[in-house]
mmCIF file of C-alpha atoms in Angstrom:
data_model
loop_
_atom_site.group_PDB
_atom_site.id
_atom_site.type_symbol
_atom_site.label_atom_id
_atom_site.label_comp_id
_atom_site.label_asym_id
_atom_site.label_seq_id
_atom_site.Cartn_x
_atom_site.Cartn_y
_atom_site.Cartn_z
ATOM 1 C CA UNK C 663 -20.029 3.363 22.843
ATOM 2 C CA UNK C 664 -18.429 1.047 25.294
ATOM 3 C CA UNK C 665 -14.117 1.011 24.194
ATOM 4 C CA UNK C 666 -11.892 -1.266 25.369
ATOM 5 C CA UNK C 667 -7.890 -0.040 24.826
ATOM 6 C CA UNK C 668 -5.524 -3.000 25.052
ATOM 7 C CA UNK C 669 -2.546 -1.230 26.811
ATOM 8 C CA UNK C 670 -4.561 1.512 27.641
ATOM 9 C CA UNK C 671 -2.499 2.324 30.983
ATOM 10 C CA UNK C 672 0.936 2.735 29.075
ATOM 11 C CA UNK C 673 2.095 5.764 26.820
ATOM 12 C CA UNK C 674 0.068 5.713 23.694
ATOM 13 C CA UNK C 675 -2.654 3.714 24.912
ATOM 14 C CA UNK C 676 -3.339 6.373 28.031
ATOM 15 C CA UNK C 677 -3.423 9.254 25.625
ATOM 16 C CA UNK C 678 -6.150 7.409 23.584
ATOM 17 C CA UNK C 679 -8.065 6.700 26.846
ATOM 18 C CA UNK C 680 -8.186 10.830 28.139
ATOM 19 C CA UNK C 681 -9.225 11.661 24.456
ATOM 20 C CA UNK C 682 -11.651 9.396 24.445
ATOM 21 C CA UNK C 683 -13.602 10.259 27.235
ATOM 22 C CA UNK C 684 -12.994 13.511 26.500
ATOM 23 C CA UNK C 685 -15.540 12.932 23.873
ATOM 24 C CA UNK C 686 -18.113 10.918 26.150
ATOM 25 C CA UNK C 687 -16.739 7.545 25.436
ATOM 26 C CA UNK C 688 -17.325 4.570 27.943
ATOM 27 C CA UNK C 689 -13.425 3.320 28.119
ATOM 28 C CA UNK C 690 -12.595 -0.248 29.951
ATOM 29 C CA UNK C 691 -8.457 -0.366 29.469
ATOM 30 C CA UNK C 692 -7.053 -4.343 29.769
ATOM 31 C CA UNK C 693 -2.836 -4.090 30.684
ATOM 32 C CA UNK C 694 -0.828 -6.615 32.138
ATOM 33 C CA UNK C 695 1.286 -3.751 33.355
ATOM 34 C CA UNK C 696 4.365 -5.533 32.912
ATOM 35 C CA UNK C 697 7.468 -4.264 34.651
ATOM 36 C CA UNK C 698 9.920 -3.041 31.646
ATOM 37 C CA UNK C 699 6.962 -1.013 30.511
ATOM 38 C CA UNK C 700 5.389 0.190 33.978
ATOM 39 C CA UNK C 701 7.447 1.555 36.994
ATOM 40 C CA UNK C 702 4.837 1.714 38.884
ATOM 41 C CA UNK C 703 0.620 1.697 39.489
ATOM 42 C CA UNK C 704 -1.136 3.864 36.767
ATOM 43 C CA UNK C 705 -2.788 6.619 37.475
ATOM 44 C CA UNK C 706 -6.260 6.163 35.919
ATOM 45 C CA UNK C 707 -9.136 8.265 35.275
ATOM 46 C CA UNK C 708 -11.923 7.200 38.085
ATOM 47 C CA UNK C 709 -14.220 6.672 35.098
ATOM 48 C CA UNK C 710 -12.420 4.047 33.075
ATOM 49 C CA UNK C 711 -13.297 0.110 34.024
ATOM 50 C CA UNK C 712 -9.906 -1.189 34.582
ATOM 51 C CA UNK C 713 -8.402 -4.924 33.915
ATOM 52 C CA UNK C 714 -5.718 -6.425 34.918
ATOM 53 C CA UNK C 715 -4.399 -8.888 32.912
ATOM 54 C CA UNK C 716 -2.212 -10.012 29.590
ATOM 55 C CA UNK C 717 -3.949 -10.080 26.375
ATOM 56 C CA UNK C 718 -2.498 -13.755 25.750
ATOM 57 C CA UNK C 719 -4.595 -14.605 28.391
ATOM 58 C CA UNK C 720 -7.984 -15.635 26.040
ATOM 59 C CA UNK C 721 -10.361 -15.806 29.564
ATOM 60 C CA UNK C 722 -9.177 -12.279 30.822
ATOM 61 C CA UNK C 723 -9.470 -11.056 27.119
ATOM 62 C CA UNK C 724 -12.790 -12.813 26.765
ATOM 63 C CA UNK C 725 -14.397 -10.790 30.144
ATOM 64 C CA UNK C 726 -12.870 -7.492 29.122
ATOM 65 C CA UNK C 727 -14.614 -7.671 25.566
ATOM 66 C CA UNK C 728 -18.255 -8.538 27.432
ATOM 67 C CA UNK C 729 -19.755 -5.557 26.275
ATOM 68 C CA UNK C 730 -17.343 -3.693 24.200
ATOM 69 C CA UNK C 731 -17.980 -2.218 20.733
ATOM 70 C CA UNK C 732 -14.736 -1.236 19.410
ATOM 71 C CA UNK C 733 -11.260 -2.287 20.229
ATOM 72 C CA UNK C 734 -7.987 -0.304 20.020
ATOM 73 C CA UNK C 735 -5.265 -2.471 20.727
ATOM 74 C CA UNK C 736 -1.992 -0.953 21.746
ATOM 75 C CA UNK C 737 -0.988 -3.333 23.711
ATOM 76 C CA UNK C 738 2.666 -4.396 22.243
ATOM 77 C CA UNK C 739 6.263 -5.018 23.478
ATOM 78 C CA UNK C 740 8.234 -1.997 21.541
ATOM 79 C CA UNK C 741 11.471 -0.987 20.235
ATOM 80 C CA UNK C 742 14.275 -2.491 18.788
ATOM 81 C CA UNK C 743 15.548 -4.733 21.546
ATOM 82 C CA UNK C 744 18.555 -5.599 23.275
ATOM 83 C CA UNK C 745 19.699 -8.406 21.273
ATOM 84 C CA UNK C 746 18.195 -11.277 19.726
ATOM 85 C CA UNK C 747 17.026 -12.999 22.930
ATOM 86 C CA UNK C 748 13.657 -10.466 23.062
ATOM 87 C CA UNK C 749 12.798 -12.647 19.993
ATOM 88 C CA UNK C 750 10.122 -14.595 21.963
ATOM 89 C CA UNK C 751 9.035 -12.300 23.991
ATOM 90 C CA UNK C 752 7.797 -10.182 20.771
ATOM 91 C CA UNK C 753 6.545 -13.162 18.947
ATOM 92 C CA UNK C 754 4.870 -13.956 21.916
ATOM 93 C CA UNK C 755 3.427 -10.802 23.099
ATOM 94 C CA UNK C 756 2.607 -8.741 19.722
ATOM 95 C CA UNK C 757 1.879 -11.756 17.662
ATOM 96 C CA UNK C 758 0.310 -14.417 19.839
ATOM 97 C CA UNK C 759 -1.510 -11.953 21.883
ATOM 98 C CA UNK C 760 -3.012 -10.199 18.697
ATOM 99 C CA UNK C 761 -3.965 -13.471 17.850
ATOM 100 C CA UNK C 762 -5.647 -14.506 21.277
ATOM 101 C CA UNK C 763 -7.569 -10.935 20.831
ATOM 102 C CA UNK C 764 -8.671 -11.368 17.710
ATOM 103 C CA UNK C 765 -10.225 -15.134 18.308
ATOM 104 C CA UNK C 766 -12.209 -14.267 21.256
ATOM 105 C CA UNK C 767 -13.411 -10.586 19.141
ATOM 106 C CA UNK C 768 -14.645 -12.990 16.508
ATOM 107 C CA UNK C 769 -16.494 -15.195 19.646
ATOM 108 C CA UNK C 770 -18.032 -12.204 21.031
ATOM 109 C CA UNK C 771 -18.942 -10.590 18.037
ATOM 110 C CA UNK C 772 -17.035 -7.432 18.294
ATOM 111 C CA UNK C 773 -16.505 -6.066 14.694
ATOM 112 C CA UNK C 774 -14.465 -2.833 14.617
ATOM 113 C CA UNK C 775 -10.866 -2.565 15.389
ATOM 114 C CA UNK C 776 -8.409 -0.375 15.809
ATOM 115 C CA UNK C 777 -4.712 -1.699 15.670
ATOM 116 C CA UNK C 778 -1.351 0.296 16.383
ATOM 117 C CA UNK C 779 1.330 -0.523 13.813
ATOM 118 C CA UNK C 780 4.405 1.200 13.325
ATOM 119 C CA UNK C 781 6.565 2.732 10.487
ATOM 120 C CA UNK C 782 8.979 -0.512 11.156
ATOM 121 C CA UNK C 783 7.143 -2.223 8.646
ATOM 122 C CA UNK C 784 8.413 -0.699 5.667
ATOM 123 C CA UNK C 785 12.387 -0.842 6.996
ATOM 124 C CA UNK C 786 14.305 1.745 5.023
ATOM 125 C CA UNK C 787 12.112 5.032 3.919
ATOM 126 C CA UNK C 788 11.601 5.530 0.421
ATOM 127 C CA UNK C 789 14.355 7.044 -1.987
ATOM 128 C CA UNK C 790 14.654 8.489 -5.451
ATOM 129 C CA UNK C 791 18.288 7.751 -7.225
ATOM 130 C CA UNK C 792 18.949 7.591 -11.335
ATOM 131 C CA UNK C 793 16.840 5.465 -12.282
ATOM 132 C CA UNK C 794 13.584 6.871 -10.554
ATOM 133 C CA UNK C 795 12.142 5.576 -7.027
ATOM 134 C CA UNK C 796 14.069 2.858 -5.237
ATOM 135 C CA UNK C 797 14.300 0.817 -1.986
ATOM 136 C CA UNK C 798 18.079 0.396 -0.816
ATOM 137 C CA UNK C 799 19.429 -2.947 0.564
ATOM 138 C CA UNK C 800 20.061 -3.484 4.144
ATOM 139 C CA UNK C 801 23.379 -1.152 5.047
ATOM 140 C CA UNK C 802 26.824 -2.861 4.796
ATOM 141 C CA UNK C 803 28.761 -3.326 7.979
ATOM 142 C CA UNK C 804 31.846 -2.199 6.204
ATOM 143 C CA UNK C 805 30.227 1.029 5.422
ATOM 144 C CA UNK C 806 28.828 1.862 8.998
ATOM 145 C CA UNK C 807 32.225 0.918 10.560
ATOM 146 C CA UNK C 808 34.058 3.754 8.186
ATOM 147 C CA UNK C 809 30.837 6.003 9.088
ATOM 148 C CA UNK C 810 29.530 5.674 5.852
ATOM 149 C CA UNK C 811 25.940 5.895 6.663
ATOM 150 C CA UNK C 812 23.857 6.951 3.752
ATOM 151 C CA UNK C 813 22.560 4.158 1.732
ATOM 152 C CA UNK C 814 23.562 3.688 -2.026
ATOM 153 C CA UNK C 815 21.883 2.495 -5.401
ATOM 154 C CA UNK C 816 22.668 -0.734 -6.615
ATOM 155 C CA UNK C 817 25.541 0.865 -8.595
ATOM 156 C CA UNK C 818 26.777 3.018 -5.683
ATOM 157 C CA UNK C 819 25.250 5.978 -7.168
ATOM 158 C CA UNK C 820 23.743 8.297 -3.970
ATOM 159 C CA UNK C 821 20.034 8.191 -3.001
ATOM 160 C CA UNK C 822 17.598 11.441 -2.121
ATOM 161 C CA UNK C 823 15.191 10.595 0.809
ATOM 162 C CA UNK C 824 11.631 10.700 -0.101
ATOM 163 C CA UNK C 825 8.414 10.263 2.108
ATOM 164 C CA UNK C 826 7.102 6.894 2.042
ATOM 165 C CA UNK C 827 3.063 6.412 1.760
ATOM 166 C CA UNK C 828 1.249 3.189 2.304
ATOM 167 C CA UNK C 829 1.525 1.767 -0.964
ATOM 168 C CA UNK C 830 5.107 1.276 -0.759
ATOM 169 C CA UNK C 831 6.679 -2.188 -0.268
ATOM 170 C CA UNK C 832 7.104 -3.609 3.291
ATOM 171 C CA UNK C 833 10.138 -4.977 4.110
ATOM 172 C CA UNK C 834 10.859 -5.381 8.206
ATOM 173 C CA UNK C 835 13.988 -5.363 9.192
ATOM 174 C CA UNK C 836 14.099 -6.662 13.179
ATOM 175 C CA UNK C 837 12.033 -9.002 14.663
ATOM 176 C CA UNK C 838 9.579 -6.378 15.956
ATOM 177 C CA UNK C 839 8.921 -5.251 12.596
ATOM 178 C CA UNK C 840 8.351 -8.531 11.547
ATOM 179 C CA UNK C 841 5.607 -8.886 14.631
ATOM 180 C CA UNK C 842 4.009 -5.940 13.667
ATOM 181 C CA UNK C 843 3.773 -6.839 10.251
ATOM 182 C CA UNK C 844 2.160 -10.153 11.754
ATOM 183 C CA UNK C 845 -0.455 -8.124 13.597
ATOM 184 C CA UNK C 846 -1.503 -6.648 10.311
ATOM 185 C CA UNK C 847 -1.074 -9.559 9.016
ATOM 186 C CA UNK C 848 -3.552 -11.433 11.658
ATOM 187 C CA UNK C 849 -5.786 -8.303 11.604
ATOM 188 C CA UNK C 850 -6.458 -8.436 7.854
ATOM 189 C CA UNK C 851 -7.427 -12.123 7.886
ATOM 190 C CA UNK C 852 -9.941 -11.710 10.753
ATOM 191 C CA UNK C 853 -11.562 -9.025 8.783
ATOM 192 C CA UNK C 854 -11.818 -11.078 5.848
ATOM 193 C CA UNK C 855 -13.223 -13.931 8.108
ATOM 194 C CA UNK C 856 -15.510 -12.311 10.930
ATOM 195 C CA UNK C 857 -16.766 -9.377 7.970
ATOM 196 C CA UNK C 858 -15.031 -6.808 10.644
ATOM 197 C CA UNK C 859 -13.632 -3.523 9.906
ATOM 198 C CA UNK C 860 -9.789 -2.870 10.869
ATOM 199 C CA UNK C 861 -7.655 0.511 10.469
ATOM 200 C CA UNK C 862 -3.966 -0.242 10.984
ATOM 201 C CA UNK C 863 -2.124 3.132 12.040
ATOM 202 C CA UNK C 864 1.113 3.358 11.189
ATOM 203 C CA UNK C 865 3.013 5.402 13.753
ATOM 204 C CA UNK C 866 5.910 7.133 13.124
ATOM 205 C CA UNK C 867 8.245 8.618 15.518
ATOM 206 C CA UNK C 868 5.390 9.542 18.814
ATOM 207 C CA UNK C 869 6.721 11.256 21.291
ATOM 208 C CA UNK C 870 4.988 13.551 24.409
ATOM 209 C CA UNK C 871 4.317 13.734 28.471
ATOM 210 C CA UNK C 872 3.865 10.751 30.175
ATOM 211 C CA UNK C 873 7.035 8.428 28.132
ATOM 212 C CA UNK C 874 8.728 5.691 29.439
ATOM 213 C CA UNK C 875 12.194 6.382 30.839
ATOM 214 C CA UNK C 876 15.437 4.461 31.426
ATOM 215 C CA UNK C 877 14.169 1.698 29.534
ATOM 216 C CA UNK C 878 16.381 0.330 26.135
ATOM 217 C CA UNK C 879 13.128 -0.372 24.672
ATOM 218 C CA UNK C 880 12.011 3.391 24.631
ATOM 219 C CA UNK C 881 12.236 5.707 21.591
ATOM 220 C CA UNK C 882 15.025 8.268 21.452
ATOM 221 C CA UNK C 883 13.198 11.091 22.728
ATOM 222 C CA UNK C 884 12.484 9.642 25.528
ATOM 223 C CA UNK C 885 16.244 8.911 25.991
ATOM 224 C CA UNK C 886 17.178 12.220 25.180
ATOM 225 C CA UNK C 887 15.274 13.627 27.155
ATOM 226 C CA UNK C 888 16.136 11.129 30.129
ATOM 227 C CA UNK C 889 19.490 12.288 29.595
ATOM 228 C CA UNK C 890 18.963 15.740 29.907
ATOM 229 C CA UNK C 891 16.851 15.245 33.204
ATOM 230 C CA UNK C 892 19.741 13.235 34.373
ATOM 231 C CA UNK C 893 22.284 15.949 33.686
ATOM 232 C CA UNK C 894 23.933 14.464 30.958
ATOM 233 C CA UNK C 895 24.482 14.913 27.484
ATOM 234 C CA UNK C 896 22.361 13.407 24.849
ATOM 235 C CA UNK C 897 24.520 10.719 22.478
ATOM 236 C CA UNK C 898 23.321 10.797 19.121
ATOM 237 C CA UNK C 899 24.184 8.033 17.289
ATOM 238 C CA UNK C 900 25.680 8.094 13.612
ATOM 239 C CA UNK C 901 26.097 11.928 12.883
ATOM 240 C CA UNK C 902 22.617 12.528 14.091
ATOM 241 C CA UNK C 903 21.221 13.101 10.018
ATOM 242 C CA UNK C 904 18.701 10.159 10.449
ATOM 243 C CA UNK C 905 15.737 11.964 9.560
ATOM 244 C CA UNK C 906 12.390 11.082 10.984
ATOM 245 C CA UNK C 907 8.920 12.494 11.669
ATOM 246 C CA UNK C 908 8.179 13.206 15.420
ATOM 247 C CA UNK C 909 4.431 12.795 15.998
ATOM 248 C CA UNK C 910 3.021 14.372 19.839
ATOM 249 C CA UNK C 911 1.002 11.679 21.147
ATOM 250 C CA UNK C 912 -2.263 14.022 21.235
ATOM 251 C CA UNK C 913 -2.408 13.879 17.740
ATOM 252 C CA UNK C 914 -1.690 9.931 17.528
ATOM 253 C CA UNK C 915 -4.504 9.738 20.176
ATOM 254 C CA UNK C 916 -6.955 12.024 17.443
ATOM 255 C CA UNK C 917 -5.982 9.852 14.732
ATOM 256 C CA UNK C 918 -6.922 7.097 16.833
ATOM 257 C CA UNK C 919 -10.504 8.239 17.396
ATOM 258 C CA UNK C 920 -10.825 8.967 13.618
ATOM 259 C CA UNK C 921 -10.238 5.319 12.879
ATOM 260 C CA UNK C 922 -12.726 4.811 15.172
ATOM 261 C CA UNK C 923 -15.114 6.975 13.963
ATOM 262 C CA UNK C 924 -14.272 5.092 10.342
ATOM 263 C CA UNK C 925 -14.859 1.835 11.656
ATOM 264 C CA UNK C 926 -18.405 2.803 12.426
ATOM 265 C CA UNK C 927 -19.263 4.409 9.217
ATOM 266 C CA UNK C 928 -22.403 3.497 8.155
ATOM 267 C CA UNK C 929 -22.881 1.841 4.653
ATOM 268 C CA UNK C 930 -18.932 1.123 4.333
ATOM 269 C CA UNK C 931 -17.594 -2.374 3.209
ATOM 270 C CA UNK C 932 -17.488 -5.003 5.634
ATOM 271 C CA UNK C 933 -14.423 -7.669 6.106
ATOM 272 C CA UNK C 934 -12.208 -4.862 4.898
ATOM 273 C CA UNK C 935 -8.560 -3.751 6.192
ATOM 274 C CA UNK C 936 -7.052 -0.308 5.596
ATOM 275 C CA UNK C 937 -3.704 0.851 6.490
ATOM 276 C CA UNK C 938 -2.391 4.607 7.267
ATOM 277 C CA UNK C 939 0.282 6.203 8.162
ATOM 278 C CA UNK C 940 0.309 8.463 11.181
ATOM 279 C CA UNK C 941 2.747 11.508 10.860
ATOM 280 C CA UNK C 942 3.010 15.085 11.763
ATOM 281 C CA UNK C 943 4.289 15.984 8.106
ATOM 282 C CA UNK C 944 7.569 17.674 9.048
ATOM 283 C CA UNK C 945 10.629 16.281 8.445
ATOM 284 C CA UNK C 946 13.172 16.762 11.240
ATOM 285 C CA UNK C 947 17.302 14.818 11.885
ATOM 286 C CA UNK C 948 17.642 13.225 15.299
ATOM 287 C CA UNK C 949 20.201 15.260 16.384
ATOM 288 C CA UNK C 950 17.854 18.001 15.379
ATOM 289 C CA UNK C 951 15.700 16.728 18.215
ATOM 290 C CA UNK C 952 18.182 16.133 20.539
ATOM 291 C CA UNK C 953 19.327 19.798 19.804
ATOM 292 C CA UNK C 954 15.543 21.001 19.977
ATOM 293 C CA UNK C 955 15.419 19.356 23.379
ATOM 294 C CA UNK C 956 18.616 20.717 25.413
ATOM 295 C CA UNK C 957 17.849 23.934 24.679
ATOM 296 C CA UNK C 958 14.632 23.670 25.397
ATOM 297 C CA UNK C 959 15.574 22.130 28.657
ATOM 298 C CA UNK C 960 18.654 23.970 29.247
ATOM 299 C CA UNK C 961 20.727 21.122 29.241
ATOM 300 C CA UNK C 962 24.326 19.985 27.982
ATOM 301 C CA UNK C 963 24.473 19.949 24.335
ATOM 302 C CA UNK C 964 24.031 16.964 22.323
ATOM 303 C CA UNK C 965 27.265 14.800 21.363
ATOM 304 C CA UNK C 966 27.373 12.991 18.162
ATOM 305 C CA UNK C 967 29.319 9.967 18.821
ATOM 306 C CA UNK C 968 29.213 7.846 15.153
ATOM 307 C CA UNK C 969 28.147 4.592 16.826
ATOM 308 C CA UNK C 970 25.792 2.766 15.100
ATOM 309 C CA UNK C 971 22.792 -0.322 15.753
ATOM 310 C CA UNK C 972 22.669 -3.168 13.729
ATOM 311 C CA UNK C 973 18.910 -3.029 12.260
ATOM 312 C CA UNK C 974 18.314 0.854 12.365
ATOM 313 C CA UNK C 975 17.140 1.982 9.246
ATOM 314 C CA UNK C 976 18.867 5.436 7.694
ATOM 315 C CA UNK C 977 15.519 7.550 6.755
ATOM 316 C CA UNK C 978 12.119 7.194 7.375
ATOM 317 C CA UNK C 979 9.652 9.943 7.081
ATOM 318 C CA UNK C 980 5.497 9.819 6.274
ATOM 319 C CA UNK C 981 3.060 10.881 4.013
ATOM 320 C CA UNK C 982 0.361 10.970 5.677
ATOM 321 C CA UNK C 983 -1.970 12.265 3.142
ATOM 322 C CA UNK C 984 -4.220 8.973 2.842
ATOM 323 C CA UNK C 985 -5.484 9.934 6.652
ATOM 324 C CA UNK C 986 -5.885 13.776 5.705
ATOM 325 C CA UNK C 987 -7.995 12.851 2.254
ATOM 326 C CA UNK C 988 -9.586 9.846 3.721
ATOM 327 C CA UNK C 989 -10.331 10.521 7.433
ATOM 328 C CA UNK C 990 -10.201 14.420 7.972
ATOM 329 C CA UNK C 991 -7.277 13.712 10.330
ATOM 330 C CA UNK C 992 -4.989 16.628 10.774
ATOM 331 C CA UNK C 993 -1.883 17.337 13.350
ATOM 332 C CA UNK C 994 -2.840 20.161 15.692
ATOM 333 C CA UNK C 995 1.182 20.251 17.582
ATOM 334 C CA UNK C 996 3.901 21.801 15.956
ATOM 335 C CA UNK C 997 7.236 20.146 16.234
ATOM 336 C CA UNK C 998 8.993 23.073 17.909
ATOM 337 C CA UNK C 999 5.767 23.359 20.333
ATOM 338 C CA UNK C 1000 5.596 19.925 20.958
ATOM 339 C CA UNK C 1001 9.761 19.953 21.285
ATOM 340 C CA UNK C 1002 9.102 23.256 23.901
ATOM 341 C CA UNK C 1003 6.825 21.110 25.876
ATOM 342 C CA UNK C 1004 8.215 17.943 25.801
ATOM 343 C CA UNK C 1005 11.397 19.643 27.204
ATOM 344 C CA UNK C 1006 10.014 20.162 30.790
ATOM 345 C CA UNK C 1007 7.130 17.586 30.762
ATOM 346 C CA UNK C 1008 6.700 14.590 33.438
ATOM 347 C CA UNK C 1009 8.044 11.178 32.048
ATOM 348 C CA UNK C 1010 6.779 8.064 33.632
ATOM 349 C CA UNK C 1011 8.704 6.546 36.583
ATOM 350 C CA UNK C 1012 11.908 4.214 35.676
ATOM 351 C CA UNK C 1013 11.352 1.058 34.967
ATOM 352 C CA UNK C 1014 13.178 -2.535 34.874
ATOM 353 C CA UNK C 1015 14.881 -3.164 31.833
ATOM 354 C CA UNK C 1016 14.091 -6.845 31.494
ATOM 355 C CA UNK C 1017 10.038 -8.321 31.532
ATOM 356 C CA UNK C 1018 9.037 -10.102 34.620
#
């Protein structure tokens, strides 16, 4: 089978590539290598076809795809954002350029996609309060000011945390939760129109070697553990409850090959879309991590400094039992193993902050 990875020279998309020819996979990568993602050339395997070029671009998209049998597009601008000004650049990139990929797929006939989503598109995890399972508002200002962080019921009464599965309503919060939505979104409707087959992976919290440093679009390991490298001490943010599942990137890239694998089954439905969520199970705070991290490391400990962001979400955590049940998928890395590697691993060079 002939693969192309959209962003297959960044994070994610690099760990997909090595797994995949780990397995005897043909692997072309398309990335635009843009400069608040990239500090520098990739280092590629000598077997995988590389192109350069932006997936909005339909006649660079339309030569990578001459070929290809399967698509995993990773290719995305991430994170929350500075302010409101990255709104166009994440319309434009994740939503227009999913777009672009998906017309010229449907031109070249290319029927099986892979498509990396994110937990963003639910916004606040689930929750279970009086009156059975529930889906706080938005957070108050007024509350996170006075460091009030947990969310409430709709009569103030407090809420328990509860995994969230794919079933669950979506509700995006930021505008790159609303682009990934749109991918989805975009993804489903090409399905239904070209009779392709799509698996949208949710990912939760990845992590692993090879992250993007010194970058405010990065996740907060990556931050934490730029810190640490740096010789500083990690600021968690809130009082560092937030809980969240931390997923290595090994086992994002496995899931990724067994939506692959899915795509090609023989016999299933056609024009079909299937969403899953991508978790390692385990339930972990932030300043958890942070903690998990410095000592790993040897570093300063963490300090919890009770600022806030304006469109973080409390508590989000996965099931990820439709991927076990439905796709044999299982995490192989351990958070305190991944945590004990991730410690002392290489990240990727610093980067600009702003898109070129």
């Amino acid at each position: 089978m002939t693969l192309l990875v959209t962003g297959g020279a960044g994070f994610i998309g690099g760990a997909i590539v090595d797994a995949a020819l780990a397995r005897g996979e043909s692997v072309r990568v398309l990335d635009s290598l843009r400069a608040d993602v990239h500090g520098g050339e990739p280092r590629l395997d000598p077997r995988v076809e590389f192109v350069r070029g932006d997936v909005r671009d339909a006649a660079v998209v339309g030569e990578a795809l001459r070929g290809v049998e399967a698509v995993c597009h990773q290719a995305a601008k991430v994170g929350l954002g500075v302010d409101f000004s990255d709104a166009p650049d994440y319309v434009s990139s994740n939503e227009l350029g999913t777009a672009v990929l998906l017309a010229a797929m449907a031109a070249a006939g290319v029927h099986r996609l892979v498509l990396a989503s994110s937990m963003v598109v639910y916004g606040e995890g689930a929750y279970r309060g009086a009156s059975g399972r529930t889906r706080p508002a938005p957070r108050r200002l007024a509350d996170l000011d006075a460091g009030r962080f947990d969310p409430v019921g709709a009569n103030g009464e407090p809420l328990a945390p509860e995994l969230i599965d794919e079933d669950d309503p979506l509700d995006p919060r930021n505008v790159y939760a609303i682009s990934k939505l749109t991918q989805e979104h975009l993804a489903t409707s090409w399905a239904r129109s070209t009779g392709g087959r799509v698996v949208a992976l949710r990912y939760h919290n990845v992590y692993g070697p090879g992250m993007p440093q010194n970058t405010p679009y990065a996740g907060v390991a990556s931050l934490f553990r730029s810190a640490i490298e740096r010789g500083e001490a990690p600021r968690v943010f809130e009082d560092g409850r937030q809980r969240r599942d931390f997923v290595h990137v090994a086992d994002v890239a496995s899931a990724n090959l067994a939506a692959l694998d899915a795509t090609r089954a023989e016999g299933g439905e056609a024009g079909v879309s299937r969403a899953y969520n991508v978790g390692s199970g385990e339930v972990h705070a932030i300043g958890e991590l942070a903690g998990s991290l410095s000592r790993h490391a040897g570093g300063l400990a963490p300090i919890v400094t009770g600022e806030y962001r304006l469109g973080d979400v409390r508590h989000i955590t996965a099931s990820s039992a439709r991927l076990r049940a439905e796709l044999g998928w299982r995490p192989a890395i351990a958070f305190d193993d991944g945590m004990r590697e991730f410690a002392s691993a290489p990240l990727r060079a610093a980067v600009r902050a702003q898109a070129t």
